[in-house]
Amino acid sequence: MVLRIDFPALPKDKDLLQMRADLDDVLEEDGWLLASGQSGVGGFVEMELEDEKINPKYAILAVKNYLQQAGFVKETTMEIAGAVIGIFE
């Protein structure tokens, strides 16, 4: 299952490489990064979540919690299976 994060801006203390490293730590064995990009201050990260051995909802909740705790703005969204949700929804 692919999870895409779209962010209008990174928190002041983060850059894209740090965000990728943080997400890699959050996912551990539950997923892996596929792609990322940045245009100006906004950008995206795509990751594949493991869904054959474990329920991907735990990885989704862990990523959502990371985004909230790291200080991403409320306009940051996650897209999962075509559904777009805000990180504070």
PDB file of C-alpha atoms in Angstrom:
ATOM      1  CA  MET A   1       0.000   0.000   0.000  1.00  0.00           C
ATOM      2  CA  VAL A   2       1.427   3.373  -1.031  1.00  0.00           C
ATOM      3  CA  LEU A   3       1.244   6.316   1.369  1.00  0.00           C
ATOM      4  CA  ARG A   4       1.986   9.787   0.004  1.00  0.00           C
ATOM      5  CA  ILE A   5       2.669  12.813   2.185  1.00  0.00           C
ATOM      6  CA  ASP A   6       2.263  16.267   0.637  1.00  0.00           C
ATOM      7  CA  PHE A   7       3.598  19.147   2.702  1.00  0.00           C
ATOM      8  CA  PRO A   8       3.375  22.880   1.920  1.00  0.00           C
ATOM      9  CA  ALA A   9       6.498  23.531   4.004  1.00  0.00           C
ATOM     10  CA  LEU A  10       8.913  21.663   6.222  1.00  0.00           C
ATOM     11  CA  PRO A  11       9.198  22.570   9.908  1.00  0.00           C
ATOM     12  CA  LYS A  12      11.943  25.130  10.535  1.00  0.00           C
ATOM     13  CA  ASP A  13      14.351  22.589  12.040  1.00  0.00           C
ATOM     14  CA  LYS A  14      13.935  19.982   9.268  1.00  0.00           C
ATOM     15  CA  ASP A  15      15.171  19.460   5.741  1.00  0.00           C
ATOM     16  CA  LEU A  16      13.998  16.793   3.308  1.00  0.00           C
ATOM     17  CA  LEU A  17      16.908  14.456   4.074  1.00  0.00           C
ATOM     18  CA  GLN A  18      16.220  14.673   7.825  1.00  0.00           C
ATOM     19  CA  MET A  19      12.515  14.020   7.231  1.00  0.00           C
ATOM     20  CA  ARG A  20      13.358  10.950   5.140  1.00  0.00           C
ATOM     21  CA  ALA A  21      15.698   9.638   7.842  1.00  0.00           C
ATOM     22  CA  ASP A  22      13.070  10.233  10.534  1.00  0.00           C
ATOM     23  CA  LEU A  23      10.393   8.420   8.504  1.00  0.00           C
ATOM     24  CA  ASP A  24      12.768   5.537   7.874  1.00  0.00           C
ATOM     25  CA  ASP A  25      13.223   5.228  11.655  1.00  0.00           C
ATOM     26  CA  VAL A  26       9.471   5.472  12.259  1.00  0.00           C
ATOM     27  CA  LEU A  27       8.672   2.771   9.700  1.00  0.00           C
ATOM     28  CA  GLU A  28      11.409   0.338  10.802  1.00  0.00           C
ATOM     29  CA  GLU A  29      10.381  -2.949   9.164  1.00  0.00           C
ATOM     30  CA  ASP A  30       6.812  -1.804   8.419  1.00  0.00           C
ATOM     31  CA  GLY A  31       7.604   0.014   5.169  1.00  0.00           C
ATOM     32  CA  TRP A  32      10.189   1.770   3.041  1.00  0.00           C
ATOM     33  CA  LEU A  33      10.620   5.029   1.165  1.00  0.00           C
ATOM     34  CA  LEU A  34       9.899   5.080  -2.568  1.00  0.00           C
ATOM     35  CA  ALA A  35      10.351   8.682  -3.709  1.00  0.00           C
ATOM     36  CA  SER A  36      10.539  12.255  -2.510  1.00  0.00           C
ATOM     37  CA  GLY A  37      10.860  15.691  -3.971  1.00  0.00           C
ATOM     38  CA  GLN A  38      10.793  19.328  -3.080  1.00  0.00           C
ATOM     39  CA  SER A  39       9.783  22.392  -5.050  1.00  0.00           C
ATOM     40  CA  GLY A  40      10.413  25.620  -3.198  1.00  0.00           C
ATOM     41  CA  VAL A  41       9.455  25.025   0.415  1.00  0.00           C
ATOM     42  CA  GLY A  42       6.807  22.358  -0.279  1.00  0.00           C
ATOM     43  CA  GLY A  43       7.190  18.803  -1.415  1.00  0.00           C
ATOM     44  CA  PHE A  44       6.194  15.163  -1.075  1.00  0.00           C
ATOM     45  CA  VAL A  45       7.352  11.803   0.202  1.00  0.00           C
ATOM     46  CA  GLU A  46       5.997   8.461  -1.011  1.00  0.00           C
ATOM     47  CA  MET A  47       6.447   5.220   0.875  1.00  0.00           C
ATOM     48  CA  GLU A  48       5.332   1.628   0.569  1.00  0.00           C
ATOM     49  CA  LEU A  49       3.721   0.198   3.683  1.00  0.00           C
ATOM     50  CA  GLU A  50       4.018  -3.496   4.464  1.00  0.00           C
ATOM     51  CA  ASP A  51       0.510  -4.929   4.272  1.00  0.00           C
ATOM     52  CA  GLU A  52       1.015  -8.665   3.814  1.00  0.00           C
ATOM     53  CA  LYS A  53       2.358  -9.545   7.260  1.00  0.00           C
ATOM     54  CA  ILE A  54       0.925  -6.762   9.413  1.00  0.00           C
ATOM     55  CA  ASN A  55      -1.972  -4.335   9.318  1.00  0.00           C
ATOM     56  CA  PRO A  56      -0.729  -1.097   7.694  1.00  0.00           C
ATOM     57  CA  LYS A  57      -2.895   1.041   9.984  1.00  0.00           C
ATOM     58  CA  TYR A  58      -0.176   0.890  12.647  1.00  0.00           C
ATOM     59  CA  ALA A  59       2.401   2.331  10.249  1.00  0.00           C
ATOM     60  CA  ILE A  60      -0.120   4.973   9.102  1.00  0.00           C
ATOM     61  CA  LEU A  61      -0.749   6.026  12.701  1.00  0.00           C
ATOM     62  CA  ALA A  62       2.989   6.104  13.446  1.00  0.00           C
ATOM     63  CA  VAL A  63       3.651   8.337  10.409  1.00  0.00           C
ATOM     64  CA  LYS A  64       0.728  10.601  11.295  1.00  0.00           C
ATOM     65  CA  ASN A  65       1.993  10.932  14.863  1.00  0.00           C
ATOM     66  CA  TYR A  66       5.495  11.751  13.606  1.00  0.00           C
ATOM     67  CA  LEU A  67       4.151  14.515  11.329  1.00  0.00           C
ATOM     68  CA  GLN A  68       2.151  16.045  14.180  1.00  0.00           C
ATOM     69  CA  GLN A  69       4.994  15.863  16.707  1.00  0.00           C
ATOM     70  CA  ALA A  70       7.602  17.165  14.232  1.00  0.00           C
ATOM     71  CA  GLY A  71       5.593  20.355  13.735  1.00  0.00           C
ATOM     72  CA  PHE A  72       4.237  19.989  10.208  1.00  0.00           C
ATOM     73  CA  VAL A  73       1.498  22.515   9.432  1.00  0.00           C
ATOM     74  CA  LYS A  74      -2.165  21.499   9.419  1.00  0.00           C
ATOM     75  CA  GLU A  75      -2.311  21.759   5.612  1.00  0.00           C
ATOM     76  CA  THR A  76      -0.025  18.731   5.340  1.00  0.00           C
ATOM     77  CA  THR A  77      -1.927  15.767   3.898  1.00  0.00           C
ATOM     78  CA  MET A  78      -1.550  12.023   3.592  1.00  0.00           C
ATOM     79  CA  GLU A  79      -2.979  10.128   0.620  1.00  0.00           C
ATOM     80  CA  ILE A  80      -3.790   6.461   1.112  1.00  0.00           C
ATOM     81  CA  ALA A  81      -5.526   4.385  -1.565  1.00  0.00           C
ATOM     82  CA  GLY A  82      -6.841   7.539  -3.242  1.00  0.00           C
ATOM     83  CA  ALA A  83      -8.223   9.056  -0.030  1.00  0.00           C
ATOM     84  CA  VAL A  84      -6.640  12.333   1.118  1.00  0.00           C
ATOM     85  CA  ILE A  85      -6.723  13.149   4.834  1.00  0.00           C
ATOM     86  CA  GLY A  86      -5.210  15.921   6.917  1.00  0.00           C
ATOM     87  CA  ILE A  87      -2.659  14.986   9.530  1.00  0.00           C
ATOM     88  CA  PHE A  88      -4.876  16.357  12.304  1.00  0.00           C
ATOM     89  CA  GLU A  89      -8.077  14.593  11.169  1.00  0.00           C
TER      90      GLU A  89
END
